[in-house]
Coordinates of C-alpha atoms in Angstrom, one line a residue:
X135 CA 26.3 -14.9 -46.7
X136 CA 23.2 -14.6 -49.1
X137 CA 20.2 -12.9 -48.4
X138 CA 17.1 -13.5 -50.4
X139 CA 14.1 -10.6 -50.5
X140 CA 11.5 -9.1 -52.1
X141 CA 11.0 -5.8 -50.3
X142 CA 12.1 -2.3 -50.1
X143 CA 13.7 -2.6 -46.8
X144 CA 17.2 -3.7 -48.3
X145 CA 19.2 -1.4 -46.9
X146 CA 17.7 -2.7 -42.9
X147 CA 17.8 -5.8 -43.9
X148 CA 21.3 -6.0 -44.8
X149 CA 22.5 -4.3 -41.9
X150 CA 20.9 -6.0 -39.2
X151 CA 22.5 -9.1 -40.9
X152 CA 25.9 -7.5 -40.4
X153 CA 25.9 -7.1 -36.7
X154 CA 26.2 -10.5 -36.5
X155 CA 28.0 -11.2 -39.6
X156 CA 30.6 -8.3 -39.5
X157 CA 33.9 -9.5 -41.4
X158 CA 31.6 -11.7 -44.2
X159 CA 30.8 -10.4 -47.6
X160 CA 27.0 -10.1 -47.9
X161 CA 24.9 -10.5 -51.0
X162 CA 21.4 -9.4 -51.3
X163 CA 19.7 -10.8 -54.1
X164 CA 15.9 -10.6 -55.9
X165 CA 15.7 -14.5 -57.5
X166 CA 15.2 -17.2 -55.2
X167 CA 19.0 -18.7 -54.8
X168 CA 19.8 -22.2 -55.4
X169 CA 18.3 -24.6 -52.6
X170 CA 22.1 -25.7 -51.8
X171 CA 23.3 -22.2 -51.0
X172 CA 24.5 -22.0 -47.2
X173 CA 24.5 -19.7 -45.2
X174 CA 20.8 -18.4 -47.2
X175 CA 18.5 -16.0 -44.6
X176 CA 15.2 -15.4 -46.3
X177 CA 13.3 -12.3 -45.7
X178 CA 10.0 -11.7 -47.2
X179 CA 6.9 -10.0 -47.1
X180 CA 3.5 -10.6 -49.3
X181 CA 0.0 -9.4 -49.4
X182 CA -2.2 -11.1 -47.0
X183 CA -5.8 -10.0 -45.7
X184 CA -5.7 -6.7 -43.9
X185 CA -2.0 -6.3 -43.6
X186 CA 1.1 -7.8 -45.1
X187 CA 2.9 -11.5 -43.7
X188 CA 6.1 -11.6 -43.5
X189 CA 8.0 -14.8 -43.5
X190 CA 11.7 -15.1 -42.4
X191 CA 14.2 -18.5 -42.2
X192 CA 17.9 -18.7 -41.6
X193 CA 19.7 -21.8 -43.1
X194 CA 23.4 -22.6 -42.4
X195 CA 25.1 -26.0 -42.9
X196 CA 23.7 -27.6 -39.4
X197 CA 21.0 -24.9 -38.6
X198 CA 17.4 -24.3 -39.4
X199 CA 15.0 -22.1 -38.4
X200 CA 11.8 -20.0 -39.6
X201 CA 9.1 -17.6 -38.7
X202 CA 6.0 -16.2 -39.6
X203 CA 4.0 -12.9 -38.6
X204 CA 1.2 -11.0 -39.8
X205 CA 1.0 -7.3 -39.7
X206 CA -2.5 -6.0 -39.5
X207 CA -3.4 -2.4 -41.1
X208 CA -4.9 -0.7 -38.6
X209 CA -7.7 1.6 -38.9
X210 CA -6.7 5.5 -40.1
X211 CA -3.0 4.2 -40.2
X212 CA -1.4 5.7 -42.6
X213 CA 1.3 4.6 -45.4
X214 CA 4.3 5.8 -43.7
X215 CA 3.4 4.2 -40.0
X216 CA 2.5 0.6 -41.8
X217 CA 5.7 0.9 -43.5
X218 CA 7.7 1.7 -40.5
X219 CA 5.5 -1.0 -38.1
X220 CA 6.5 -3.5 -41.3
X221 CA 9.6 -3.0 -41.4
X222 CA 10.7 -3.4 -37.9
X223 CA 8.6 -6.4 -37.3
X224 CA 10.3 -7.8 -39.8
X225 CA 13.9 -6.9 -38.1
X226 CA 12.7 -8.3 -34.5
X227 CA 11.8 -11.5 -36.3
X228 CA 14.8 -11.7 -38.3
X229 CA 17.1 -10.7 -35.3
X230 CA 15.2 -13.8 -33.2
X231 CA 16.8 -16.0 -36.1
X232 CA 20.1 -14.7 -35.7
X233 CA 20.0 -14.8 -31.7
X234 CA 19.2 -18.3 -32.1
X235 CA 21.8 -19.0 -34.7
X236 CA 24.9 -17.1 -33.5
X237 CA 23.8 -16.8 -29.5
X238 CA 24.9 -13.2 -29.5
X239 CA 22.3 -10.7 -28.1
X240 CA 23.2 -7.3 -29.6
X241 CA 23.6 -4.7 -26.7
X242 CA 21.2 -1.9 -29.5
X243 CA 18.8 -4.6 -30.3
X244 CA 17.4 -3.9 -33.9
X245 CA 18.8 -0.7 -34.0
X246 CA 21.2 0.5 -37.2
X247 CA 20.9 3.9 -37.0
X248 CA 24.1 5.9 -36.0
X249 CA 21.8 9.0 -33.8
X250 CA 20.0 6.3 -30.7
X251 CA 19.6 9.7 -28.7
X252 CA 17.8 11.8 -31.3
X253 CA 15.1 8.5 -32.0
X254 CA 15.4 8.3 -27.9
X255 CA 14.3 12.3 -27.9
X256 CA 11.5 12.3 -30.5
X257 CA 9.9 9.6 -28.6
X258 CA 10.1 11.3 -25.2
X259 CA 8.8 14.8 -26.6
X260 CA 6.3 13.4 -28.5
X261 CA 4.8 10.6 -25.6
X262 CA 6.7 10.7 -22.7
X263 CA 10.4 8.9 -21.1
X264 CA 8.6 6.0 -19.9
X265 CA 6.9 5.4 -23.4
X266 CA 10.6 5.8 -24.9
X267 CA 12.4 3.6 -22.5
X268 CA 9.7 0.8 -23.2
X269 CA 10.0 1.6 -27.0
X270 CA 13.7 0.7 -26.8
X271 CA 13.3 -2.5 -24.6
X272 CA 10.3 -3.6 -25.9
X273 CA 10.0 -2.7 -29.9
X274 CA 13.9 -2.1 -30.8
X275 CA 15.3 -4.9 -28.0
X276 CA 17.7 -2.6 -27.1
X277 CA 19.5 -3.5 -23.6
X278 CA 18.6 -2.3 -19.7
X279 CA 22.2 -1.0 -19.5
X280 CA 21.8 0.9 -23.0
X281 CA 18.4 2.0 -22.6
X282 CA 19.3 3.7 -19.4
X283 CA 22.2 5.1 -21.0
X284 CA 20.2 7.0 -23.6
X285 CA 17.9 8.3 -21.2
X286 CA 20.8 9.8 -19.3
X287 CA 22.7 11.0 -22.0
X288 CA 19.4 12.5 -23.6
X289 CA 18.6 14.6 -20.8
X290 CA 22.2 16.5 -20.9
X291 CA 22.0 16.9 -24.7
X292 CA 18.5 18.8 -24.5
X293 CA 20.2 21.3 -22.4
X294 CA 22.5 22.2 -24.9
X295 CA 20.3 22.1 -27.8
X296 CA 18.3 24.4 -26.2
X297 CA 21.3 27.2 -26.9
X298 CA 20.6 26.6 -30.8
X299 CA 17.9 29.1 -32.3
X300 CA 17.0 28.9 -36.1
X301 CA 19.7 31.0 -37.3
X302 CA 22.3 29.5 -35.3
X303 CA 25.5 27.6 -36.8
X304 CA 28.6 26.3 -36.4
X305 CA 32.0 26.9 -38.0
X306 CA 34.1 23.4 -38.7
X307 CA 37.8 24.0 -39.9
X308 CA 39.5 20.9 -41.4
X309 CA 43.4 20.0 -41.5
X310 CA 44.1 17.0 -43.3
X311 CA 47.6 16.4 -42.1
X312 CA 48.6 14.1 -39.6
X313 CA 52.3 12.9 -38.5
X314 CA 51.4 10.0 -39.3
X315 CA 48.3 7.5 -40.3
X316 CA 46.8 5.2 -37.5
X317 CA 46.4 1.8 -38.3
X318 CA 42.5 2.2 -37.4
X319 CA 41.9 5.3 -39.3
X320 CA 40.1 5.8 -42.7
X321 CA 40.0 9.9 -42.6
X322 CA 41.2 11.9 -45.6
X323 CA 44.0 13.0 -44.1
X324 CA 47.8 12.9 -45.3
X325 CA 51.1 12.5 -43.5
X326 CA 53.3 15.4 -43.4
X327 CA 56.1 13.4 -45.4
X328 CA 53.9 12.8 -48.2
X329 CA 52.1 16.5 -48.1
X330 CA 55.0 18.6 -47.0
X331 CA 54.6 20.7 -50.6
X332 CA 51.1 21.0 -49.7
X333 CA 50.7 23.0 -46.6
X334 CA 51.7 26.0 -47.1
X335 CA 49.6 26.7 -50.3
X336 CA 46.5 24.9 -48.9
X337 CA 46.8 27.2 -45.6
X338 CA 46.6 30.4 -47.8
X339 CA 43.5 29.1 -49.9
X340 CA 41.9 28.0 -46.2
X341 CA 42.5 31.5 -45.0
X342 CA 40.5 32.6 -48.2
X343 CA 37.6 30.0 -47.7
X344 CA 37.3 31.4 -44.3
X345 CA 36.9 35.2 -45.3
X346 CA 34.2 34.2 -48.0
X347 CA 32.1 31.5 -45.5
X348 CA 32.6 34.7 -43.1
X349 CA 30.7 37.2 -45.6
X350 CA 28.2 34.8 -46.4
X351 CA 27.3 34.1 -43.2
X352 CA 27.0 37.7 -41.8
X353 CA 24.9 38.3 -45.5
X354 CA 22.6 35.5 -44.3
X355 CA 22.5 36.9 -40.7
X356 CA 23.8 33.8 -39.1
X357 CA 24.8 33.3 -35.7
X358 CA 28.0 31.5 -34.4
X359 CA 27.6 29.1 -31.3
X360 CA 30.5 27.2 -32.2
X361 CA 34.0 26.2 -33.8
X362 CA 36.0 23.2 -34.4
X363 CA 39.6 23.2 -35.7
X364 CA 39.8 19.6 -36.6
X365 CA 41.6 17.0 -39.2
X366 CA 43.4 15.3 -39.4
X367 CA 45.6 16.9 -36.5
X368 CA 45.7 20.4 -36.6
X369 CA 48.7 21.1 -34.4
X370 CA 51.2 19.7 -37.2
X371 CA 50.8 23.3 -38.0
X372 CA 53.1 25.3 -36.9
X373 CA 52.7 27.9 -33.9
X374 CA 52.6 30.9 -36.7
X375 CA 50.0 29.1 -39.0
X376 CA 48.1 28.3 -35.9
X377 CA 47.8 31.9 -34.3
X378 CA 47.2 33.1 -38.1
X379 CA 44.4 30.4 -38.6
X380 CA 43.1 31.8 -35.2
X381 CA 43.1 35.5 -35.8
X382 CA 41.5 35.1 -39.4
X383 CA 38.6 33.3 -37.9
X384 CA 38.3 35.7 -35.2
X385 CA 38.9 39.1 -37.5
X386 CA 36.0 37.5 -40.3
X387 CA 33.2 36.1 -38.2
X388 CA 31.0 37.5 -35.4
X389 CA 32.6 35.9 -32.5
X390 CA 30.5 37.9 -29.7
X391 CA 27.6 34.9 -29.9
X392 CA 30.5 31.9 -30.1
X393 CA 30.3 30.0 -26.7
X394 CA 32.8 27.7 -27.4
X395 CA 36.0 27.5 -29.7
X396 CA 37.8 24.5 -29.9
X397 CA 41.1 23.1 -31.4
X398 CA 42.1 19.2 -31.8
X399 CA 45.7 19.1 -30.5
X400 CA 45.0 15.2 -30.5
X401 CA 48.3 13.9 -31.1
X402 CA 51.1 14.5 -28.2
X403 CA 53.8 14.4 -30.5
X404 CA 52.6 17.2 -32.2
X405 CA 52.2 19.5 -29.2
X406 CA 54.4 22.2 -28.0
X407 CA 54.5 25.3 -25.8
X408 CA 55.1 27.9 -28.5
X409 CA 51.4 26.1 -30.5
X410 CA 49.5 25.9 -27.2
X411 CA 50.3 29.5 -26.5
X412 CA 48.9 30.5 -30.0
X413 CA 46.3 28.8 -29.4
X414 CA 45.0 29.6 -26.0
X415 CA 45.9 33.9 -26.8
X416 CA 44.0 33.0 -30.1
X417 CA 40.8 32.8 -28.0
X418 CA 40.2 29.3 -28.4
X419 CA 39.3 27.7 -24.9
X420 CA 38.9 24.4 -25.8
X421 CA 41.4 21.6 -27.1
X422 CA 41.4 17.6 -27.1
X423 CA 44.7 15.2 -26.2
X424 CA 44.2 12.1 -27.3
X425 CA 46.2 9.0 -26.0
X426 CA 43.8 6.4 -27.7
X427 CA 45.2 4.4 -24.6
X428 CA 48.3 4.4 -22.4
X429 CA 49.8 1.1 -23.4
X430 CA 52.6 1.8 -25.0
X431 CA 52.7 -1.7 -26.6
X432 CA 49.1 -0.8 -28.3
X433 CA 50.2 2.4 -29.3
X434 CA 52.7 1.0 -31.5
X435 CA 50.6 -1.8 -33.2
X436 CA 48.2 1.0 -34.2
X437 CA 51.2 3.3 -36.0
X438 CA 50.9 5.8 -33.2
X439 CA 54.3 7.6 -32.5
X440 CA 54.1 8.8 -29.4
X441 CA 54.5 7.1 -26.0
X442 CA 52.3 7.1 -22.6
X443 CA 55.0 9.2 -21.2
X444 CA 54.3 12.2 -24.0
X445 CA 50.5 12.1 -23.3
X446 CA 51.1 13.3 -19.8
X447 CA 53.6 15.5 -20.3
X448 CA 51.7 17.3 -23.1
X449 CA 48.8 17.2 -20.5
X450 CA 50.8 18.8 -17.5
X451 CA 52.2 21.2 -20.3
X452 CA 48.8 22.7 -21.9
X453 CA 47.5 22.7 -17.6
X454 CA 50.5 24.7 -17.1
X455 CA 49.9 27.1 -20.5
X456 CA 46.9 27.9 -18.9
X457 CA 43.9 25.7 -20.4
X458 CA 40.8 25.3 -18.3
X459 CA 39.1 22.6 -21.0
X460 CA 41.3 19.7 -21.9
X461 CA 39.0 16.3 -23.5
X462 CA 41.1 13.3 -23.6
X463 CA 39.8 10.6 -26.0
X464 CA 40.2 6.6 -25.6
X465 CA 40.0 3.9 -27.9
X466 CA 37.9 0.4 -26.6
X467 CA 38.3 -2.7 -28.2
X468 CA 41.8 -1.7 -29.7
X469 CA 44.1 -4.3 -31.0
X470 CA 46.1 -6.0 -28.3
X471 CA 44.6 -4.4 -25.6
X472 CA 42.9 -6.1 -22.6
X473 CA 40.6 -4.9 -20.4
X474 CA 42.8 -4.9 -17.3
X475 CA 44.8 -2.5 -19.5
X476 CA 42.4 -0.1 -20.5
X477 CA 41.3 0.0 -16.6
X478 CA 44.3 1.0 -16.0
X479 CA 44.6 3.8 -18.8
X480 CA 41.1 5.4 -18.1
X481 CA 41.8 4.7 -14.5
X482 CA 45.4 6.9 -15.0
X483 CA 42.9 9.9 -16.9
X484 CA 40.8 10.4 -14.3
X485 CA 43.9 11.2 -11.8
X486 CA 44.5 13.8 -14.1
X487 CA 40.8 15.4 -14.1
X488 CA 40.6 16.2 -17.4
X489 CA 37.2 18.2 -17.8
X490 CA 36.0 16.1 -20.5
X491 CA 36.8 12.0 -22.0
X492 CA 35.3 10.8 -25.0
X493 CA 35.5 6.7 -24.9
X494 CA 35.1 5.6 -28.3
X495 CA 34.3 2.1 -29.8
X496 CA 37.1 0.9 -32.1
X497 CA 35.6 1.0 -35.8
X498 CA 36.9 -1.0 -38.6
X499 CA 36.5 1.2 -41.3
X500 CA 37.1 -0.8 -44.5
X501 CA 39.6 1.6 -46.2
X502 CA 41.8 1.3 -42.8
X503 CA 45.3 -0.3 -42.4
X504 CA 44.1 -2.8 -39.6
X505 CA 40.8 -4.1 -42.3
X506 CA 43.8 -3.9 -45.5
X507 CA 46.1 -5.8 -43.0
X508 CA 43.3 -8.9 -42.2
X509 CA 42.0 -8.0 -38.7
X510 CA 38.5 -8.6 -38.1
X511 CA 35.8 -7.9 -36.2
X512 CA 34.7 -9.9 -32.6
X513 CA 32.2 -12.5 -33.1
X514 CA 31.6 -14.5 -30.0
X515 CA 29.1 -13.7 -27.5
X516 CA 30.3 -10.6 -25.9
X517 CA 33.9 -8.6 -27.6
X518 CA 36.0 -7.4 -24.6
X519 CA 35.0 -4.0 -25.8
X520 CA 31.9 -4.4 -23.6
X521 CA 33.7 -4.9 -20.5
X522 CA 35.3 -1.8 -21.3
X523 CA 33.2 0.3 -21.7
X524 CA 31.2 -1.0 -18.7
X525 CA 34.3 0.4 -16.4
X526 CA 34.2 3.2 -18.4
X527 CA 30.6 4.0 -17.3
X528 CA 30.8 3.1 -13.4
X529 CA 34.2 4.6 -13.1
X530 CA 33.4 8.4 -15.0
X531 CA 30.0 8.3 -13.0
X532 CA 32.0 7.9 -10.1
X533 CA 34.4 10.8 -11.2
X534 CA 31.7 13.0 -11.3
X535 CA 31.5 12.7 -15.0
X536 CA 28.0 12.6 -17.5
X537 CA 27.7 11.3 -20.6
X538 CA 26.7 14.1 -22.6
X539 CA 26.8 13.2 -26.3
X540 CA 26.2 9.5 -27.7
X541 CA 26.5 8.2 -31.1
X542 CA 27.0 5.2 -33.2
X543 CA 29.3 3.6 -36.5
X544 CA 29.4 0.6 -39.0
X545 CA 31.1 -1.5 -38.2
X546 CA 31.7 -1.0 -34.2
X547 CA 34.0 -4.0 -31.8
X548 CA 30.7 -5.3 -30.5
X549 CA 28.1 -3.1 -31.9
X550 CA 28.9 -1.1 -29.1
X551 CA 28.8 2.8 -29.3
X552 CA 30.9 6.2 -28.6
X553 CA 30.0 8.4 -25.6
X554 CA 31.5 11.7 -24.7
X555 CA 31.6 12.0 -21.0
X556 CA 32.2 15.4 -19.0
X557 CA 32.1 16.9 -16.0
X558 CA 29.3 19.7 -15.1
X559 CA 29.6 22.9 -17.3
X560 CA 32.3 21.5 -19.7
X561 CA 29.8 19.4 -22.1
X562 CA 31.7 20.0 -25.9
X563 CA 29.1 22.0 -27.9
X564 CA 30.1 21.3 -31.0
X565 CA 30.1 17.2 -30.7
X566 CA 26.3 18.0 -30.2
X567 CA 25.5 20.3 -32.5
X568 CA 27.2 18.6 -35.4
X569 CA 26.0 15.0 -34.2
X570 CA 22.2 15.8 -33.5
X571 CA 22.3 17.5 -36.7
X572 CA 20.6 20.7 -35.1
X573 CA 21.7 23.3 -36.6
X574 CA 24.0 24.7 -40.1
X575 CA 27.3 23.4 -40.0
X576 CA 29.4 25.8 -42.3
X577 CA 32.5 23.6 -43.5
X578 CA 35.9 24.9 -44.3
X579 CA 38.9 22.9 -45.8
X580 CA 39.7 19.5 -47.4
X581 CA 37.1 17.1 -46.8
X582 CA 34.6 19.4 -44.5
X583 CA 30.8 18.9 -45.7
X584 CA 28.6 22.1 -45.2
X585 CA 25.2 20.9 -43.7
X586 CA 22.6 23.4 -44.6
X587 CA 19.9 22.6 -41.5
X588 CA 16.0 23.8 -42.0
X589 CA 14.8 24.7 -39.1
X590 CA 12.3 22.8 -36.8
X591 CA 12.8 19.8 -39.4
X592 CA 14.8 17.1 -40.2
X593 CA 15.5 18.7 -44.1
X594 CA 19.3 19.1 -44.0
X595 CA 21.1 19.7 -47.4
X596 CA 24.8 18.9 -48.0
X597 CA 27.5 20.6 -49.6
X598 CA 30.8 18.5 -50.5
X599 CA 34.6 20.3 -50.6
X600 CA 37.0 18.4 -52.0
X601 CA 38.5 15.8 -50.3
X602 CA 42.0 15.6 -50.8
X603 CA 44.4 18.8 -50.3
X604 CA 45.9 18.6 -54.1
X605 CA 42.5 18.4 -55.4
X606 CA 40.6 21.7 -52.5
X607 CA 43.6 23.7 -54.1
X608 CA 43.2 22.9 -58.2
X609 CA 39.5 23.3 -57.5
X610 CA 39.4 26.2 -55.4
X611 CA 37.4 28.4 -57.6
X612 CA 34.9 26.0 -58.1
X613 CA 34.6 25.4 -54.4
X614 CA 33.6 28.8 -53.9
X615 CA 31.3 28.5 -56.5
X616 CA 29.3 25.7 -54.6
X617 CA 29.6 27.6 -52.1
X618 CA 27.3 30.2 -53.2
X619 CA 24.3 27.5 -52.5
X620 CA 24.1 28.9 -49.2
X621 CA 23.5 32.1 -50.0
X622 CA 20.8 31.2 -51.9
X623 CA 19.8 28.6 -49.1
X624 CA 18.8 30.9 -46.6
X625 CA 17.6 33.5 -49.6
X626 CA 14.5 30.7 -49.9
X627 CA 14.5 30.4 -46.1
X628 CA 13.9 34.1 -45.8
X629 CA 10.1 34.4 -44.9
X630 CA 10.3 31.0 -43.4
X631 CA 12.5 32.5 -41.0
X632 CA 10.8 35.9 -40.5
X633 CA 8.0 34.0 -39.0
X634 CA 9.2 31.7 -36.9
X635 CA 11.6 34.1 -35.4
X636 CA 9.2 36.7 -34.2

């Protein structure tokens, strides 16, 4: 696939191409290609009196089809709203071309962007819901269903954002080990065969990251709201590491403002009573079990190795430790699975009442066994992912469950989304914190990113650890060196925040 244009909006253009072409290579290009070249879409924009026109065609071997719009400057508009105006015209014409071509209709319309609910906010604070919902249906083309969705889901999230104030943050604690890699996954994480050596020093230098994010946070005058123990799978440590990992967090931050403390314990296999017990008398009152599904046939074709059977038993077990908060997390769109068989997994959940279930979208990350391996992407007019996650919705409303977080990935079964459902008081904290981008996320561990947040604007600054365990440990010293940025973060922040905190 080819893509000819002569504008700045590359990075839209191509993208909007992809959710219809999801498993072809795409090449954008500046010089008119050669008239033969098939498939060729042609998207661009030039002068024309009091506004820009923007022309768009599509050509494949037994298809044609153009269109032309003008954009009119309006009076007073400024740069930044003509260029924003431009540049989605030119997606809604574009994605009319695809429609037309492919017959899909894309369930998010135009829309690229991984954050719907914070656009879907920023347009209710600033004119209204109705003016949002019509915004979404009318100038993005995104769906009824979806639309509705966002409005719901947005309505939860500003309850908990309102918890964050300007010198709020939240602690995220990485893992990078896993028992073993799923077929789906692209997350810098390594088996415990091939990282064995590892652990042991990388726990110790973790311990240390933590005591140093701890002093820099009280210097800055921080305040905790919330922590995530995540990977990776955190419970391939053992109970000791666990209930050390736990105490050193408690004994170096302020934990009398943290409202919620969780710990992924996402894979069954890895769970025990000895870890759950370190965990819960840790103080950590939050942890996830994910199944991905219930099938054991699908759980084997994604490399997981743990059966249905262990899911529920390591459910029953952690009710029976004494956890009030379980989240179970579900995989749409997975290979081999049908929709009768993911009824029958999330239908199987909800008998269990778990307080919270996160149905994700399967994502074919490019780095991930399944993409190395050949699979690809749906591409006829609606991926069985949708029917899905359209039980998913009418059965957790009927549970008594809200979606209460919403996001979005490249590369999605359908273009579809991930939605973290819960039932009322047990909304994860973190998920929205970290996904609305609210507030400071201070990282800890192989592959966590600090997120340095200004308040009351979208300026957020990031700071990269190391990715890999062998490479956080050789360059641990200069880790804690880059560290140092936040220090001098909130050090320029310091009058900023004196005023808007009286």
């Amino acid at each position: 696939m080819t893509i000819y244009i002569n504008h700045a909006f590359h990075y839209e253009t191509e993208n909007l191409v992809r959710l219809f072409f999801p498993n072809d290579k795409i090449t954008v290009c500046r010089e008119k290609p050669d008239e033969a070249t098939r498939p060729l879409i042609t998207a661009l924009i030039f002068p024309a009196d009091n506004g820009s026109r923007i022309f768009v065609s599509v050509a494949a071997e037994d298809f044609y089809a153009e269109d032309t719009v003008t954009v009119t400057d309006e009076p007073a508009q400024s740069v930044e709203i003509h260029e924003k105006n431009l540049e989605r015209t030119l997606a809604v014409t574009l994605y009319g071309l695809l429609v037309k071509l492919t017959g899909r209709v894309q369930p998010w319309g135009i829309l690229t962007g991984v954050r719907p609910i914070k656009l879907f906010r920023r347009l209710t604070e600033q004119y209204g819901e109705a003016y949002a919902k019509d915004y979404f249906r009318q100038q993005l083309l995104v769906s009824e269903e979806k639309t509705a969705l966002s409005a719901v889901t947005e309505k939860y999230e500003k309850k908990i954002l309102a918890l964050s104030q300007p010198r709020s943050f939240s602690l995220y604690v990485s893992i990078p080990f896993c028992p073993s890699r799923c077929a789906y996954c692209s997350f810098v994480s390594q088996t415990i065969e091939s990282a064995k050596k590892l652990i042991a020093p990388y726990f110790e230098l973790l311990c240390q990251e933590l005591a140093v994010t701890a002093e820099i946070a009280a210097a800055c005058g921080l305040r905790l709201e919330s922590v995530y123990i995540g990977g990776g799978t955190p419970t391939t440590l053992n109970a000791g590491q666990l209930r050390t990992l736990i105490e050193t967090i408690r004994r170096c931050f302020d934990m009398r403002t943290c409202r919620e403390f969780t710990v992924e314990a996402g894979r069954p296999d890895t769970i025990d009573r000895e870890k759950l017990q370190a965990i819960l008398e840790g103080g950590a009152d939050r942890i996830s079990i994910n199944p991905q599904t219930l099938n054991d046939e699908v759980l084997q074709v994604i490399g997981r190795r743990h059966s249905a059977e262990d899911t529920l038993k390591a459910f029953d077990l952690a009710r029976a430790v004494g956890f009030r908060h379980i989240n179970m997390d579900l995989i749409a769109g997975l290979p081999t699975e049908t929709p009768d068989s993911f009824v029958r997994t999330l239908d199987q959940l909800c008998a269990l009442s778990p307080e919270s279930i996160t149905v994700h979208t399967l994502s074919m990350k490019r780095s991930s066994h399944l993409t190395l391996q050949g699979k690809e992407l749906y591409t006829e007019k609606e991926s069985p992912a949708a029917a899905m996650l359209r039980y998913g919705e009418q059965k957790l409303t009927a549970e008594g469950y809200h979606p209460y977080y919403l996001y979005r990935q490249t590369r999605m079964e359908g273009n579809l989304e991930n939605v973290g459902w819960s039932k009322e008081g047990f909304d994860g904290l973190y998920n929205i914190f970290v996904m609305d981008e609210t507030h400071t996320i201070l990282g800890c561990g192989a592959g966590a990113v600090t997120k340095l947040k200004k308040p009351l604007s979208e300026s957020l600054e990031r700071i990269f650890n190391y990715k890999y365990p062998y490479e956080y440990i050789n360059g641990f010293d200069e880790l804690l060196r880059r560290k140092e940025r936040v220090t001098t973060f909130y050090d320029e922040l310091a009058e900023y925040l004196s005023q808007i905190c009286l």
